[in-house]
PDB file of C-alpha atoms in Angstrom:
ATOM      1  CA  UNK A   1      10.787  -9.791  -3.720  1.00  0.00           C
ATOM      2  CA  UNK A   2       7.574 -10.367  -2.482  1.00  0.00           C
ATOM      3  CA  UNK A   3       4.179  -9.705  -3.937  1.00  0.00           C
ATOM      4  CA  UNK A   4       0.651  -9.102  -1.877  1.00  0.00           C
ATOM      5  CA  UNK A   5      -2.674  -7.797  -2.922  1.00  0.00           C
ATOM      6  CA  UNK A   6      -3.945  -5.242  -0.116  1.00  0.00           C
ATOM      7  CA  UNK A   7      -8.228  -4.789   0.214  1.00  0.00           C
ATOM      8  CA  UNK A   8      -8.191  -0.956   1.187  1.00  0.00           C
ATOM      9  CA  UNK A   9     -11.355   1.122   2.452  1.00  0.00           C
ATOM     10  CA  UNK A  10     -12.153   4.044   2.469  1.00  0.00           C
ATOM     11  CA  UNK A  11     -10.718   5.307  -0.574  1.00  0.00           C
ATOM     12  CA  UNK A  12     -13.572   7.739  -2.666  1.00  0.00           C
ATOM     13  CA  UNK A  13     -11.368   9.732  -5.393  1.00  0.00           C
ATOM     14  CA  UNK A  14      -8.149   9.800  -7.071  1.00  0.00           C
ATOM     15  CA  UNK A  15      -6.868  12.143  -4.706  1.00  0.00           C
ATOM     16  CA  UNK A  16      -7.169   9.297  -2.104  1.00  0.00           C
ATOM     17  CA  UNK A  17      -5.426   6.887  -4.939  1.00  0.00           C
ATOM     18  CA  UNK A  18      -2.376   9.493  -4.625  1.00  0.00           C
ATOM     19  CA  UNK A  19      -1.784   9.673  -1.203  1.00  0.00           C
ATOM     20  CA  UNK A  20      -2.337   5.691  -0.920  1.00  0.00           C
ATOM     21  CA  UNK A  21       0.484   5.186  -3.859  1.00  0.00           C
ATOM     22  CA  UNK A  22       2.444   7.641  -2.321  1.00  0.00           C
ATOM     23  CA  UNK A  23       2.914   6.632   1.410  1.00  0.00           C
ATOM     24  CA  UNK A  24       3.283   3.353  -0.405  1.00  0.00           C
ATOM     25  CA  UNK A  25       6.114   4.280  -2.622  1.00  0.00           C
ATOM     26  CA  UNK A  26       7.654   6.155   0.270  1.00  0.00           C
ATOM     27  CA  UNK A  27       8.928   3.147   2.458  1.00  0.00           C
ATOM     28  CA  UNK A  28      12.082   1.446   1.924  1.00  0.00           C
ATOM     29  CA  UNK A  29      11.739  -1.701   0.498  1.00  0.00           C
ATOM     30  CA  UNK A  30       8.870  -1.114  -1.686  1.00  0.00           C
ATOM     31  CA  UNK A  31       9.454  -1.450  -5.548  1.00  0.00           C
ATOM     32  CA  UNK A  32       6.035  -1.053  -7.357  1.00  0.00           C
ATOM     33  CA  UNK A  33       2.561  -0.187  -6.530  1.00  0.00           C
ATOM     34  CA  UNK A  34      -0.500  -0.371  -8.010  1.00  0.00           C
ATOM     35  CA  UNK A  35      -3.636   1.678  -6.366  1.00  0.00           C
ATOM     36  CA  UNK A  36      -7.001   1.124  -7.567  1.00  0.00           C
ATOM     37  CA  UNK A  37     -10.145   2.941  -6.380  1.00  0.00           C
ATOM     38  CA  UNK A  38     -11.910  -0.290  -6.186  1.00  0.00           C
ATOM     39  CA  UNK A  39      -9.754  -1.266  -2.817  1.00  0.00           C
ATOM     40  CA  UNK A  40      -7.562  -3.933  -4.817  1.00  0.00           C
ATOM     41  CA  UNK A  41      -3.956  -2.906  -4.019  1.00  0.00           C
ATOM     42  CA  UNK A  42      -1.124  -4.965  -5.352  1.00  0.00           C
ATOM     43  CA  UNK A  43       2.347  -4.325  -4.117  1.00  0.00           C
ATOM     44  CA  UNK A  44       5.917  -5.380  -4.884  1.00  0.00           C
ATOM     45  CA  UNK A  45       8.457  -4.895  -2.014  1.00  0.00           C
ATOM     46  CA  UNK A  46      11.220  -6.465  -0.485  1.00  0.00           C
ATOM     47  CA  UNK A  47      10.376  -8.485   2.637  1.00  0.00           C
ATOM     48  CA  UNK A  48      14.070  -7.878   4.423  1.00  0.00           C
ATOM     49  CA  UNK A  49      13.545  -4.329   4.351  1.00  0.00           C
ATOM     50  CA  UNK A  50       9.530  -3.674   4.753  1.00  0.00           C
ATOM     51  CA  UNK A  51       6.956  -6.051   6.470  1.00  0.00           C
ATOM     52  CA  UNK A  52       2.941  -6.562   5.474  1.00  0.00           C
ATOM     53  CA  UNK A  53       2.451  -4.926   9.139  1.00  0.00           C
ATOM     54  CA  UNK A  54       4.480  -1.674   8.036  1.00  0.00           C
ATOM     55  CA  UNK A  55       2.643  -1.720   4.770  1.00  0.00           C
ATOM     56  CA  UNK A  56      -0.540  -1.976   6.402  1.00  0.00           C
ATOM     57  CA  UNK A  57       0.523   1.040   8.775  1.00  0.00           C
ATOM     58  CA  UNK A  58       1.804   3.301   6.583  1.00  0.00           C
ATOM     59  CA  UNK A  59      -2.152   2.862   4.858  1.00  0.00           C
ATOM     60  CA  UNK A  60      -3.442   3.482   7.930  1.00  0.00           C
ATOM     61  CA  UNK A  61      -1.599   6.445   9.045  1.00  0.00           C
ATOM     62  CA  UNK A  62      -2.907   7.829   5.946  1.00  0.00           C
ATOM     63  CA  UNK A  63      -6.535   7.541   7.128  1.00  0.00           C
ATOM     64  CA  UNK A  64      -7.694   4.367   5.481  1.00  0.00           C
ATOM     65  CA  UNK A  65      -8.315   0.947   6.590  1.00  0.00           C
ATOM     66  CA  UNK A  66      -6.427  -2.115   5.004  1.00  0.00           C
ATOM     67  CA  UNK A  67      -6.611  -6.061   5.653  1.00  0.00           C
ATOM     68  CA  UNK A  68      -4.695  -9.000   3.662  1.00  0.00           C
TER      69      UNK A  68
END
């Protein structure tokens, strides 16, 4: 298991929170997820099943920007 802390913009309720922790929590591989609305994102997945880049995506296909 890895663990990374994602910086995520663009977030401005909890509604956002949700659908963050959601799309999250939706790909294989991922195990935990925590969402704040400060932007700090930690995440627990396993690395042979989900990369940083698909993380990253899945954010992004949400409508938010993240970075490492």
């Amino acid at each position: 298991m890895a663990d990374i802390i994602l910086k995520i913009t663009g977030m401005t309720c909890n509604g956002c929170v949700k659908s963050v922790t959601r799309v999250l929590e939706e790909l294989d591989g991922v195990e935990n997820v925590q969402v704040s609305l400060s932007g700090s994102t930690n995440v627990v997945f396993d690395e042979s099943k989900v990369s940083i880049a698909q993380l990253i995506e899945a954010i992004e296909d949400a409508g938010f920007e993240a970075e490492i």
